[in-house]
Amino acid sequence: MSAENLHVGVIGATGAVGVELINVMFDRNFPVGELTLFASERSAGKTLETKYGTKTVTLFSVEEARKCDIVFLAVSGDFAKEYAPQIAAGDGALVIDNSSAFRLNDDVPLIVPEINGDLAKTAKLIANPNCTTAIAAVALWPLHQAFGLKKVFVSTYQAASGAGQPGMNELREGLAAGLKGEEIKAEVFSHPLAFNVIPHIDTFQENGYTREEMKVTWETRKIFGVPDLAISCTAVRIPTERTHSESIVVETEKPVTPQAARDVLAKARGVKLVDNPEKLEYPMPINATKQYDVEVGRIRTNLIFGDHGLELFVAGDQLLKGAALNAVQIAEASIA
Amino acid sequence: MSAENLHVGVIGATGAVGVELINVMFDRNFPVGELTLFASERSAGKTLETKYGTKTVTLFSVEEARKCDIVFLAVSGDFAKEYAPQIAAGDGALVIDNSSAFRLNDDVPLIVPEINGDLAKTAKLIANPNCTTAIAAVALWPLHQAFGLKKVFVSTYQAASGAGQPGMNELREGLAAGLKGEEIKAEVFSHPLAFNVIPHIDTFQENGYTREEMKVTWETRKIFGVPDLAISCTAVRIPTERTHSESIVVETEKPVTPQAARDVLAKARGVKLVDNPEKLEYPMPINATKQYDVEVGRIRTNLIFGDHGLELFVAGDQLLKGAALNAVQIAEASIA
């Protein structure tokens, strides 16, 4: 694909991820020649203010979408399942899909560009990973390359933004109600999120894990190309607005020290080492929000695995590295 | 000690834990004959509304405190270090100290009554454990007895209440400010807590863990009587008001199934099994708050340790089982 003046389509441009997709393309000077924002009949014809100027929303059709060079899908898995293959077929557009629809499909690469970006050069349909997975993966991959990951235990602290703008709105409304002593409503989340913690994201599987938790296992294995990687997750929604944090323990194949891990992570792409406890510097949502890099810190020798183990904490913007940024980086890799 | 009409003293009665101590004694019909609330000169003479009626605060002195049968200390470790031994010495009062001052002292029992309550019968000075430790311990002890704990990995979701009433106030003020787009102040916590996650509670140790994290290791080992128990923790403050949650992975000595674990936990004292994901029932702060029992759920076979491992989630009221309730239960055990 030529790297100049691409015709880019965005489906789901008004959602939390869609808005960030357009911002990120602009901020990274992605070679957008023409930008088409697609929506259903309900929104078609409306105008949207974007960094590329005021845009009128186009009614989605496969035919129109196929005219693009690249189409970003920031909509539901059901929509993606139906339309992504049609948009990509033959001489259609390169489709980069943010949903989970194709992530585990053997024919569809699942890409975190810092890890396996070369797969973007030949594919016509590419899956963007789950947000929690992408954020953990950029921190874990350099450690895996340097020390070999034998076991990985993840517990997440996921923001309302994981449920899009409606999730963020429900949190803010719930906090305002809670502060006044009023009832906190729950429509987006399964329970009130304000002043609460919900150990339940996505649907429960037969094995007792949620899909969100299993995505971390399934997707990390695929992205790393390690089909039997021992990785488990507890995924928890907490009352923050944006940026997911993760507490991670790893056992390594080779001996590792916190300083050796820091040296590796300091050079790693997509990672910002924030690990000066004596200066009260460690990864936190207030700092990681709206940043491209995933913050990694609190690195210490795990008490259980000793010199073959680390404990660490990461914080990454779910809407950026966990979604929009990674998708744009995939597009960049496809034309590199 | 006679179990009738005890003279009970509370030092720190206006703090978040002190208030709950008085409530819990009343609600559990602890045999209080006389209740004396002690404070420094600043508060002495003031009146406090309690379930035992209006109480005038008495100026603290060792001499007056020694006249009590039981004295609860809900103040700083420094105060406890100086005065607890003097209050307890000789024919002084039984002292139950909520601070960390004596928890690791070989001569002072550290008690979670469901586990080692018999130690309360002979001691004159008893330490009440760290909140996170006590909450995890009631869930882990029955599993340890039934299956043997080989490795324990804990990540915590700790409420502002862990920093007392000032912490809860700062959170509420921060949330109100954040909702209005105003600056969020941090005086109690090292960073703004509202809309944030802070992976830092108590001071950092040389090994990179915080004292809060090491307390879980040190104190659980002492309470369980297993000096080399392999247990590590990442302790994280989140913007909730009350009740700590914990994500826990265990490797067991003996094979274990989720159902076998549920059967054990369903019968365990101090535990409420809340584990019906299909009904959206799992441990959460909104339900565990102001409850005596620690909620345990999300029990599943850990993907990494297989039939020798479990993953689970707990939620317990930090001010109750994590502090006031446990202290009163210690007092009950001392007169049982």
Short mmCIF file of N, CA and C in Angstrom, two decimals, chain A residues 170-267:
data_model
loop_
_atom_site.label_atom_id
_atom_site.label_comp_id
_atom_site.label_asym_id
_atom_site.label_seq_id
_atom_site.Cartn_x
_atom_site.Cartn_y
_atom_site.Cartn_z
N GLU A 170 -21.90 6.71 33.40
CA GLU A 170 -22.58 6.07 34.54
C GLU A 170 -21.75 6.20 35.81
N LEU A 171 -20.43 6.12 35.68
CA LEU A 171 -19.58 6.30 36.86
C LEU A 171 -19.74 7.71 37.43
N ARG A 172 -19.65 8.71 36.57
CA ARG A 172 -19.74 10.10 37.05
C ARG A 172 -21.11 10.36 37.70
N GLU A 173 -22.16 9.86 37.05
CA GLU A 173 -23.50 10.05 37.63
C GLU A 173 -23.61 9.31 38.98
N GLY A 174 -23.02 8.13 39.03
CA GLY A 174 -23.07 7.34 40.27
C GLY A 174 -22.29 8.01 41.39
N LEU A 175 -21.14 8.59 41.06
CA LEU A 175 -20.36 9.28 42.08
C LEU A 175 -21.12 10.49 42.61
N ALA A 176 -21.70 11.25 41.69
CA ALA A 176 -22.46 12.43 42.10
C ALA A 176 -23.63 12.03 42.99
N ALA A 177 -24.33 10.96 42.61
CA ALA A 177 -25.46 10.49 43.42
C ALA A 177 -24.98 10.00 44.78
N GLY A 178 -23.90 9.21 44.78
CA GLY A 178 -23.37 8.66 46.02
C GLY A 178 -22.94 9.74 46.99
N LEU A 179 -22.31 10.79 46.47
CA LEU A 179 -21.86 11.88 47.34
C LEU A 179 -23.04 12.57 48.01
N LYS A 180 -24.18 12.55 47.32
CA LYS A 180 -25.38 13.17 47.90
C LYS A 180 -26.19 12.18 48.72
N GLY A 181 -25.71 10.94 48.82
CA GLY A 181 -26.45 9.93 49.57
C GLY A 181 -27.63 9.37 48.81
N GLU A 182 -27.64 9.61 47.50
CA GLU A 182 -28.75 9.09 46.69
C GLU A 182 -28.40 7.72 46.12
N GLU A 183 -29.40 7.06 45.57
CA GLU A 183 -29.21 5.73 45.00
C GLU A 183 -28.28 5.79 43.79
N ILE A 184 -27.39 4.79 43.68
CA ILE A 184 -26.46 4.72 42.55
C ILE A 184 -26.99 3.70 41.56
N LYS A 185 -27.25 4.17 40.34
CA LYS A 185 -27.88 3.30 39.34
C LYS A 185 -26.86 2.47 38.58
N ALA A 186 -27.31 1.33 38.09
CA ALA A 186 -26.44 0.45 37.31
C ALA A 186 -27.19 -0.04 36.08
N GLU A 187 -26.79 0.49 34.93
CA GLU A 187 -27.35 -0.01 33.68
C GLU A 187 -26.25 -0.55 32.79
N VAL A 188 -25.16 0.20 32.69
CA VAL A 188 -24.02 -0.25 31.88
C VAL A 188 -23.30 -1.41 32.60
N PHE A 189 -23.07 -1.23 33.90
CA PHE A 189 -22.36 -2.26 34.67
C PHE A 189 -23.38 -3.14 35.40
N SER A 190 -22.95 -4.35 35.79
CA SER A 190 -23.90 -5.29 36.40
C SER A 190 -24.31 -4.87 37.80
N HIS A 191 -23.52 -3.98 38.43
CA HIS A 191 -23.83 -3.46 39.75
C HIS A 191 -23.39 -2.00 39.77
N PRO A 192 -23.81 -1.24 40.78
CA PRO A 192 -23.30 0.14 40.89
C PRO A 192 -21.77 0.10 40.96
N LEU A 193 -21.12 0.95 40.16
CA LEU A 193 -19.65 0.97 40.16
C LEU A 193 -19.09 2.01 41.14
N ALA A 194 -19.77 3.14 41.25
CA ALA A 194 -19.27 4.18 42.16
C ALA A 194 -19.18 3.63 43.58
N PHE A 195 -18.06 3.89 44.26
CA PHE A 195 -17.82 3.43 45.63
C PHE A 195 -17.82 1.90 45.75
N ASN A 196 -17.59 1.23 44.64
CA ASN A 196 -17.65 -0.23 44.65
C ASN A 196 -16.52 -0.81 43.80
N VAL A 197 -16.40 -2.12 43.85
CA VAL A 197 -15.44 -2.88 43.08
C VAL A 197 -16.23 -4.06 42.52
N ILE A 198 -16.11 -4.32 41.21
CA ILE A 198 -16.91 -5.38 40.60
C ILE A 198 -15.97 -6.40 39.95
N PRO A 199 -15.84 -7.59 40.56
CA PRO A 199 -14.92 -8.59 40.00
C PRO A 199 -15.58 -9.38 38.87
N HIS A 200 -16.04 -8.66 37.87
CA HIS A 200 -16.82 -9.28 36.80
C HIS A 200 -16.82 -8.35 35.59
N ILE A 201 -16.09 -8.77 34.53
CA ILE A 201 -16.07 -8.01 33.27
C ILE A 201 -16.29 -9.01 32.15
N ASP A 202 -17.26 -8.75 31.30
CA ASP A 202 -17.66 -9.66 30.22
C ASP A 202 -18.32 -10.90 30.85
N THR A 203 -18.65 -11.88 30.02
CA THR A 203 -19.48 -13.00 30.50
C THR A 203 -18.65 -14.09 31.19
N PHE A 204 -19.31 -14.84 32.06
CA PHE A 204 -18.65 -15.95 32.73
C PHE A 204 -18.55 -17.17 31.81
N GLN A 205 -17.40 -17.84 31.89
CA GLN A 205 -17.15 -19.05 31.12
C GLN A 205 -17.39 -20.27 32.01
N GLU A 206 -17.41 -21.44 31.38
CA GLU A 206 -17.64 -22.67 32.15
C GLU A 206 -16.57 -22.91 33.21
N ASN A 207 -15.36 -22.46 32.94
CA ASN A 207 -14.26 -22.71 33.89
C ASN A 207 -14.25 -21.71 35.05
N GLY A 208 -15.25 -20.82 35.13
CA GLY A 208 -15.34 -19.89 36.24
C GLY A 208 -14.64 -18.56 35.98
N TYR A 209 -13.80 -18.53 34.97
CA TYR A 209 -13.18 -17.25 34.58
C TYR A 209 -14.18 -16.48 33.71
N THR A 210 -14.01 -15.15 33.67
CA THR A 210 -14.80 -14.36 32.72
C THR A 210 -14.09 -14.37 31.37
N ARG A 211 -14.82 -13.98 30.35
CA ARG A 211 -14.19 -13.86 29.02
C ARG A 211 -13.06 -12.84 29.05
N GLU A 212 -13.25 -11.75 29.78
CA GLU A 212 -12.19 -10.74 29.88
C GLU A 212 -10.91 -11.37 30.43
N GLU A 213 -11.06 -12.21 31.43
CA GLU A 213 -9.90 -12.87 32.02
C GLU A 213 -9.26 -13.86 31.04
N MET A 214 -10.12 -14.61 30.35
CA MET A 214 -9.59 -15.59 29.40
C MET A 214 -8.96 -14.91 28.18
N LYS A 215 -9.47 -13.72 27.83
CA LYS A 215 -8.84 -12.99 26.71
C LYS A 215 -7.37 -12.72 27.02
N VAL A 216 -7.07 -12.39 28.26
CA VAL A 216 -5.68 -12.12 28.62
C VAL A 216 -4.84 -13.38 28.37
N THR A 217 -5.38 -14.53 28.73
CA THR A 217 -4.66 -15.79 28.50
C THR A 217 -4.60 -16.12 27.00
N TRP A 218 -5.75 -16.18 26.37
CA TRP A 218 -5.79 -16.59 24.95
C TRP A 218 -5.01 -15.63 24.05
N GLU A 219 -5.22 -14.33 24.25
CA GLU A 219 -4.63 -13.36 23.33
C GLU A 219 -3.13 -13.19 23.56
N THR A 220 -2.71 -13.21 24.82
CA THR A 220 -1.27 -13.07 25.08
C THR A 220 -0.52 -14.24 24.46
N ARG A 221 -1.07 -15.44 24.61
CA ARG A 221 -0.44 -16.62 24.00
C ARG A 221 -0.29 -16.44 22.49
N LYS A 222 -1.34 -15.94 21.84
CA LYS A 222 -1.29 -15.78 20.38
C LYS A 222 -0.31 -14.68 19.99
N ILE A 223 -0.35 -13.53 20.67
CA ILE A 223 0.53 -12.41 20.32
C ILE A 223 1.99 -12.81 20.53
N PHE A 224 2.26 -13.50 21.63
CA PHE A 224 3.64 -13.90 21.93
C PHE A 224 4.08 -15.11 21.08
N GLY A 225 3.12 -15.81 20.47
CA GLY A 225 3.46 -17.04 19.77
C GLY A 225 3.90 -18.15 20.72
N VAL A 226 3.34 -18.14 21.93
CA VAL A 226 3.66 -19.18 22.92
C VAL A 226 2.34 -19.82 23.34
N PRO A 227 1.93 -20.87 22.63
CA PRO A 227 0.56 -21.40 22.80
C PRO A 227 0.28 -21.95 24.19
N ASP A 228 1.33 -22.29 24.94
CA ASP A 228 1.08 -22.86 26.26
C ASP A 228 1.55 -21.94 27.39
N LEU A 229 1.69 -20.66 27.11
CA LEU A 229 2.14 -19.72 28.15
C LEU A 229 1.22 -19.83 29.37
N ALA A 230 1.82 -20.02 30.54
CA ALA A 230 1.05 -20.16 31.79
C ALA A 230 0.71 -18.77 32.32
N ILE A 231 -0.47 -18.31 32.01
CA ILE A 231 -0.87 -16.96 32.41
C ILE A 231 -2.33 -16.97 32.83
N SER A 232 -2.60 -16.42 34.00
CA SER A 232 -3.99 -16.35 34.47
C SER A 232 -4.29 -14.94 34.96
N CYS A 233 -5.57 -14.61 35.04
CA CYS A 233 -5.97 -13.23 35.32
C CYS A 233 -7.24 -13.18 36.15
N THR A 234 -7.29 -12.23 37.07
CA THR A 234 -8.55 -11.82 37.69
C THR A 234 -8.81 -10.40 37.22
N ALA A 235 -9.93 -10.19 36.55
CA ALA A 235 -10.24 -8.88 35.96
C ALA A 235 -11.30 -8.18 36.80
N VAL A 236 -10.98 -6.97 37.23
CA VAL A 236 -11.82 -6.28 38.21
C VAL A 236 -12.09 -4.84 37.76
N ARG A 237 -13.35 -4.47 37.78
CA ARG A 237 -13.73 -3.09 37.45
C ARG A 237 -13.68 -2.27 38.72
N ILE A 238 -13.03 -1.12 38.66
CA ILE A 238 -12.97 -0.23 39.82
C ILE A 238 -13.48 1.15 39.40
N PRO A 239 -13.84 1.98 40.40
CA PRO A 239 -14.46 3.27 40.05
C PRO A 239 -13.44 4.35 39.68
N THR A 240 -12.68 4.11 38.61
CA THR A 240 -11.87 5.16 38.01
C THR A 240 -12.42 5.39 36.61
N GLU A 241 -12.04 6.52 36.03
CA GLU A 241 -12.66 6.89 34.76
C GLU A 241 -11.89 6.32 33.56
N ARG A 242 -10.57 6.39 33.65
CA ARG A 242 -9.77 6.05 32.47
C ARG A 242 -8.42 5.50 32.92
N THR A 243 -7.87 4.63 32.13
CA THR A 243 -6.58 3.93 32.35
C THR A 243 -6.75 2.70 33.23
N HIS A 244 -6.29 1.60 32.67
CA HIS A 244 -6.30 0.34 33.41
C HIS A 244 -4.95 0.15 34.11
N SER A 245 -4.98 -0.35 35.34
CA SER A 245 -3.76 -0.75 36.03
C SER A 245 -3.77 -2.26 36.20
N GLU A 246 -2.58 -2.83 36.40
CA GLU A 246 -2.49 -4.28 36.56
C GLU A 246 -1.36 -4.61 37.54
N SER A 247 -1.66 -5.47 38.47
CA SER A 247 -0.66 -6.01 39.39
C SER A 247 -0.23 -7.35 38.82
N ILE A 248 1.08 -7.52 38.59
CA ILE A 248 1.57 -8.70 37.87
C ILE A 248 2.71 -9.36 38.65
N VAL A 249 2.62 -10.68 38.79
CA VAL A 249 3.73 -11.47 39.33
C VAL A 249 4.19 -12.41 38.22
N VAL A 250 5.50 -12.49 38.01
CA VAL A 250 6.01 -13.44 37.01
C VAL A 250 7.07 -14.34 37.64
N GLU A 251 7.05 -15.58 37.18
CA GLU A 251 8.19 -16.46 37.42
C GLU A 251 8.94 -16.55 36.10
N THR A 252 10.28 -16.45 36.17
CA THR A 252 11.07 -16.43 34.94
C THR A 252 11.89 -17.72 34.80
N GLU A 253 12.24 -18.02 33.55
CA GLU A 253 13.11 -19.19 33.27
C GLU A 253 14.53 -18.92 33.75
N LYS A 254 15.01 -17.72 33.41
CA LYS A 254 16.38 -17.35 33.78
C LYS A 254 16.36 -16.50 35.05
N PRO A 255 17.46 -16.44 35.77
CA PRO A 255 17.52 -15.55 36.94
C PRO A 255 17.32 -14.10 36.51
N VAL A 256 16.74 -13.32 37.38
CA VAL A 256 16.45 -11.92 37.04
C VAL A 256 16.59 -11.08 38.32
N THR A 257 17.08 -9.87 38.16
CA THR A 257 17.09 -8.92 39.28
C THR A 257 16.18 -7.76 38.89
N PRO A 258 15.66 -7.02 39.89
CA PRO A 258 14.86 -5.85 39.55
C PRO A 258 15.63 -4.88 38.64
N GLN A 259 16.94 -4.71 38.91
CA GLN A 259 17.69 -3.76 38.09
C GLN A 259 17.84 -4.26 36.66
N ALA A 260 18.06 -5.56 36.49
CA ALA A 260 18.14 -6.12 35.13
C ALA A 260 16.82 -5.92 34.41
N ALA A 261 15.71 -6.11 35.12
CA ALA A 261 14.40 -5.90 34.51
C ALA A 261 14.21 -4.43 34.14
N ARG A 262 14.64 -3.54 35.02
CA ARG A 262 14.52 -2.10 34.73
C ARG A 262 15.35 -1.73 33.51
N ASP A 263 16.55 -2.29 33.41
CA ASP A 263 17.42 -1.98 32.27
C ASP A 263 16.74 -2.40 30.97
N VAL A 264 16.11 -3.56 30.98
CA VAL A 264 15.41 -4.05 29.79
C VAL A 264 14.21 -3.16 29.47
N LEU A 265 13.44 -2.84 30.50
CA LEU A 265 12.20 -2.07 30.27
C LEU A 265 12.50 -0.62 29.89
N ALA A 266 13.60 -0.08 30.39
CA ALA A 266 13.94 1.31 30.07
C ALA A 266 14.17 1.48 28.56
N LYS A 267 14.60 0.40 27.91
CA LYS A 267 14.88 0.46 26.47
C LYS A 267 13.70 -0.02 25.63
#
